[in-house]
Structures are given as structure tokens and as C-alpha cells.
Amino acid sequence: MATETSATGRPAERDAPRDGSPSASAADGVLTDIATALFHLRRVWAKPDLVKRVRAQTATDGRPLQLSNLMVVNAVAALTACAPPDEPSCEVTVGAVAERLEIDPSTASRLVGHAIDAGLVSRRPSPVDARRANLGLTESGRRVKQVSDRFRRAYLDDLMADWSERERTEFARLLTRFADAAVQAPMYPDGIDRIFEEAAAD
């Protein structure tokens, strides 16, 4: 039976049932390739030396930009863009940032505080509720957002330099669909515990 080698180096079966549906082994192989690719991406983008280089090269007023600062800047920018002007009910609050980043409010409050200290985010009293703050980007925050967007686009453009426009469009559609599904069914840490429990039971 003819086989071919995938990008992961694992032989992939080419035969499929006559009705056109993928065989069980072929479907399992595709899922394995996806999992391997995602694991590889995680390792590449989470390397400690890469994180240090990013921080060292993104200094604001002499201080290195923390990745969490950039998360807050992106969240505030997105929430501001979605909020109609002069609409009090659409204020950008710490709670809204927490929801956007999918983190608990206490963590969001700490990260927002760090972004404010870095001069990237401004905080002014809410005209609706004095107990909360209305957040916005400072001039430095807007500049960081613009530069990060430009670098991100350039990086992705370089990665897909030999991709056709159709391939890029289809990849964007499928990746967005995949990300939306992952948000609906996240893998929590207890899933790792179940892996080892079942492995031990076997």
C-alpha cells in the first residue's frame, strides 16, 4: 500500500473508503498532524530567549514592555473601537478588559495597573459610576499598538510569502473557526490529570 510522509515525518496513509469518506486511520493521522503542529508552535513562540528579546526591543521610556502590557493595550484598543462615542454604557472598564482577555477581574486589575504605570493606558473617573474607572490609550499606548500591529502583519506576511491569496483567505477562515471552537471548549489543566489517570489505569 502506498504511503507518503507528512510534514511531521510520520507516514500518512493515502487509501480511503470507496464512498469518499476518510478512513479512521487517515482521520486519526490528520488529527495527530494538527496536534503536533500546534505543539511545535507553542514551543517556538514560548521560548524564554524569544520572550526576553521581545521585551528588550520594546522599551517604553527606558522600561521594557511586558507582554501583559501589550495584551492590555490590545484589549483596550479593541473595546474602544467597539464602543460608540459618548455612550456611557460602553465605557472601557477593568471588568470589560477581564472579559476580553478571559481572566479574572483581580488579575485584570493588576495588569491594567501595570499598563497605567508604564504610561500606555489612561484612567479617568467614570461619569456614570465614580467607583469605577474609564480606561483609554495614551499617545504612547496608541503608538505601541500601531507598531505591534505593523510588526505582526510583517511577520505573518513573511511566514506566508509563498502562499496564494486564496490559501491565506482559507487559512484565516479555518483558523478563526478553529479558535472559536477552542474558546467554546477549552482544555483545562484537569484534562492533563485525566490523561495520566487513564494511562495509569491501562
Coordinates of C-alpha atoms in Angstrom, one line a residue:
M1 CA 0.0 0.0 0.0
A2 CA 1.4 3.4 -1.0
T3 CA 2.2 5.9 1.7
E4 CA 3.7 9.3 1.9
T5 CA 5.5 11.2 4.6
S6 CA 3.8 14.2 6.2
A7 CA 5.5 17.4 7.4
T8 CA 5.8 15.8 10.8
G9 CA 7.8 12.9 9.5
R10 CA 5.1 10.4 10.1
P11 CA 3.9 8.1 7.3
A12 CA 0.4 9.1 6.2
E13 CA -2.0 6.6 4.7
R14 CA -3.3 7.6 1.3
D15 CA -6.1 5.0 0.9
A16 CA -9.6 5.9 1.9
P17 CA -13.0 4.1 1.7
R18 CA -14.6 3.9 -1.7
D19 CA -17.5 6.2 -0.6
G20 CA -15.1 9.1 -0.4
S21 CA -15.1 9.4 3.4
P22 CA -11.7 9.3 5.2
S23 CA -10.7 6.1 6.9
A24 CA -10.4 6.0 10.6
S25 CA -6.6 5.8 10.4
A26 CA -6.4 8.7 8.0
A27 CA -8.6 10.8 10.2
D28 CA -6.5 10.0 13.2
G29 CA -3.4 10.8 11.3
V30 CA -4.8 14.3 10.4
L31 CA -5.6 15.0 14.0
T32 CA -2.1 13.9 15.0
D33 CA -0.6 16.2 12.5
I34 CA -2.7 19.1 13.8
A35 CA -1.7 18.4 17.4
T36 CA 1.9 18.1 16.5
A37 CA 1.9 21.4 14.6
L38 CA 0.2 23.2 17.5
F39 CA 2.6 21.8 20.0
H40 CA 5.5 22.9 17.8
L41 CA 4.1 26.4 17.5
R42 CA 3.7 26.6 21.3
R43 CA 7.3 25.6 21.8
V44 CA 8.6 28.1 19.2
W45 CA 6.6 31.1 20.4
A46 CA 7.1 30.4 24.1
K47 CA 10.9 30.1 24.1
P48 CA 12.3 32.1 27.1
D49 CA 15.0 33.7 24.9
L50 CA 12.4 34.9 22.4
V51 CA 10.3 36.5 25.2
K52 CA 13.4 38.3 26.6
R53 CA 14.3 39.6 23.1
V54 CA 10.8 40.9 22.6
R55 CA 10.9 42.7 26.0
A56 CA 14.3 44.1 25.4
Q57 CA 13.4 45.5 22.0
T58 CA 10.1 47.1 23.0
A59 CA 11.1 49.6 25.6
T60 CA 8.9 52.5 26.6
D61 CA 10.5 55.5 28.3
G62 CA 13.5 53.3 29.1
R63 CA 11.5 50.5 30.5
P64 CA 11.0 47.2 28.7
L65 CA 7.5 46.5 27.6
Q66 CA 5.9 43.5 29.3
L67 CA 3.9 41.1 27.1
S68 CA 1.0 41.6 29.6
N69 CA 1.1 45.4 28.8
L70 CA 0.6 44.6 25.1
M71 CA -2.3 42.3 26.0
V72 CA -4.0 45.2 27.9
V73 CA -3.2 47.7 25.1
N74 CA -4.8 45.4 22.5
A75 CA -7.9 44.8 24.7
V76 CA -8.4 48.5 25.5
A77 CA -8.0 49.4 21.8
A78 CA -10.5 46.7 20.7
L79 CA -13.0 47.7 23.3
T80 CA -12.6 51.4 22.4
A81 CA -13.2 50.6 18.8
C82 CA -16.4 48.7 19.6
A83 CA -17.8 51.4 21.8
P84 CA -19.9 54.1 20.2
P85 CA -18.6 57.6 21.0
D86 CA -20.1 59.4 24.0
E87 CA -22.0 56.3 25.1
P88 CA -21.6 55.9 28.8
S89 CA -22.8 52.3 28.9
C90 CA -19.9 51.3 26.6
E91 CA -17.1 52.6 28.8
V92 CA -13.9 50.5 28.8
T93 CA -13.7 49.2 32.4
V94 CA -11.4 46.8 34.1
G95 CA -14.3 44.3 34.1
A96 CA -14.6 44.7 30.3
V97 CA -10.8 44.1 29.9
A98 CA -11.1 41.0 32.1
E99 CA -13.9 39.6 29.9
R100 CA -11.9 40.4 26.7
L101 CA -8.8 38.7 28.0
E102 CA -10.8 35.9 29.6
I103 CA -9.1 36.4 33.0
D104 CA -10.5 37.0 36.5
P105 CA -11.1 40.7 37.5
S106 CA -8.4 40.8 40.1
T107 CA -5.8 39.7 37.6
A108 CA -7.1 42.2 35.1
S109 CA -6.9 45.0 37.7
R110 CA -3.3 44.2 38.3
L111 CA -2.4 44.0 34.6
V112 CA -4.2 47.3 33.9
G113 CA -2.4 48.9 36.8
H114 CA 1.0 47.8 35.3
A115 CA -0.1 49.2 31.9
I116 CA -1.0 52.5 33.5
D117 CA 2.3 52.7 35.4
A118 CA 4.0 52.1 32.0
G119 CA 2.3 55.1 30.6
L120 CA 0.3 53.1 28.0
V121 CA -3.2 53.3 29.5
S122 CA -5.0 56.3 31.0
R123 CA -7.6 56.1 33.7
R124 CA -10.2 58.7 34.4
P125 CA -13.3 58.6 36.6
S126 CA -16.5 57.2 35.1
P127 CA -19.3 59.8 34.8
V128 CA -21.8 57.0 35.4
D129 CA -20.2 55.3 38.4
A130 CA -17.5 57.1 40.4
R131 CA -16.4 53.7 41.9
R132 CA -15.0 52.5 38.5
A133 CA -12.6 53.9 36.0
N134 CA -13.0 54.5 32.3
L135 CA -9.9 53.3 30.5
G136 CA -8.3 54.6 27.3
L137 CA -5.0 54.5 25.5
T138 CA -2.4 57.2 25.9
E139 CA -0.4 58.6 23.0
S140 CA 2.3 56.1 23.9
G141 CA -0.2 53.3 24.1
R142 CA -1.6 54.1 20.6
R143 CA 2.0 54.2 19.2
V144 CA 2.7 50.8 20.7
K145 CA -0.5 49.4 19.3
Q146 CA 0.3 50.8 15.8
V147 CA 3.9 49.4 15.9
S148 CA 2.9 46.0 17.2
D149 CA 0.2 45.7 14.5
R150 CA 2.7 46.6 11.8
F151 CA 5.3 44.1 13.1
R152 CA 2.6 41.3 13.4
R153 CA 1.4 41.9 9.9
A154 CA 5.0 41.9 8.6
Y155 CA 5.8 38.7 10.4
L156 CA 2.8 36.8 9.1
D157 CA 3.4 38.1 5.6
D158 CA 6.9 36.8 5.8
L159 CA 5.7 33.4 7.0
M160 CA 3.2 33.1 4.2
A161 CA 5.3 34.8 1.5
D162 CA 4.8 31.9 -1.0
W163 CA 1.1 31.4 -0.1
S164 CA -1.6 32.5 -2.7
E165 CA -4.3 34.9 -1.7
R166 CA -6.8 32.1 -1.8
E167 CA -4.7 30.0 0.6
R168 CA -4.3 32.9 3.0
T169 CA -8.1 33.6 3.0
E170 CA -9.0 29.9 3.5
F171 CA -6.4 29.6 6.3
A172 CA -7.8 32.7 8.0
R173 CA -11.3 31.3 7.8
L174 CA -10.4 27.9 9.1
L175 CA -8.1 29.2 11.9
T176 CA -10.8 31.6 13.1
R177 CA -13.3 28.7 13.1
F178 CA -10.9 26.5 15.0
A179 CA -10.2 29.3 17.5
D180 CA -13.9 29.9 18.1
A181 CA -14.4 26.2 18.8
A182 CA -11.5 26.1 21.2
V183 CA -13.0 29.1 23.1
Q184 CA -16.2 27.1 23.4
A185 CA -14.5 24.0 24.7
P186 CA -11.2 25.0 26.4
M187 CA -8.8 22.4 27.7
Y188 CA -8.4 23.0 31.4
P189 CA -5.4 21.7 33.5
D190 CA -7.5 18.9 34.9
G191 CA -7.5 17.4 31.5
I192 CA -3.8 16.7 32.0
D193 CA -4.6 14.9 35.2
R194 CA -7.2 12.7 33.4
I195 CA -4.5 11.7 30.8
F196 CA -2.2 10.4 33.5
E197 CA -5.1 8.7 35.4
E198 CA -6.2 6.8 32.3
A199 CA -2.7 5.9 31.4
A200 CA -2.1 4.5 34.8
A201 CA -5.4 2.6 34.7
D202 CA -4.2 0.9 31.4

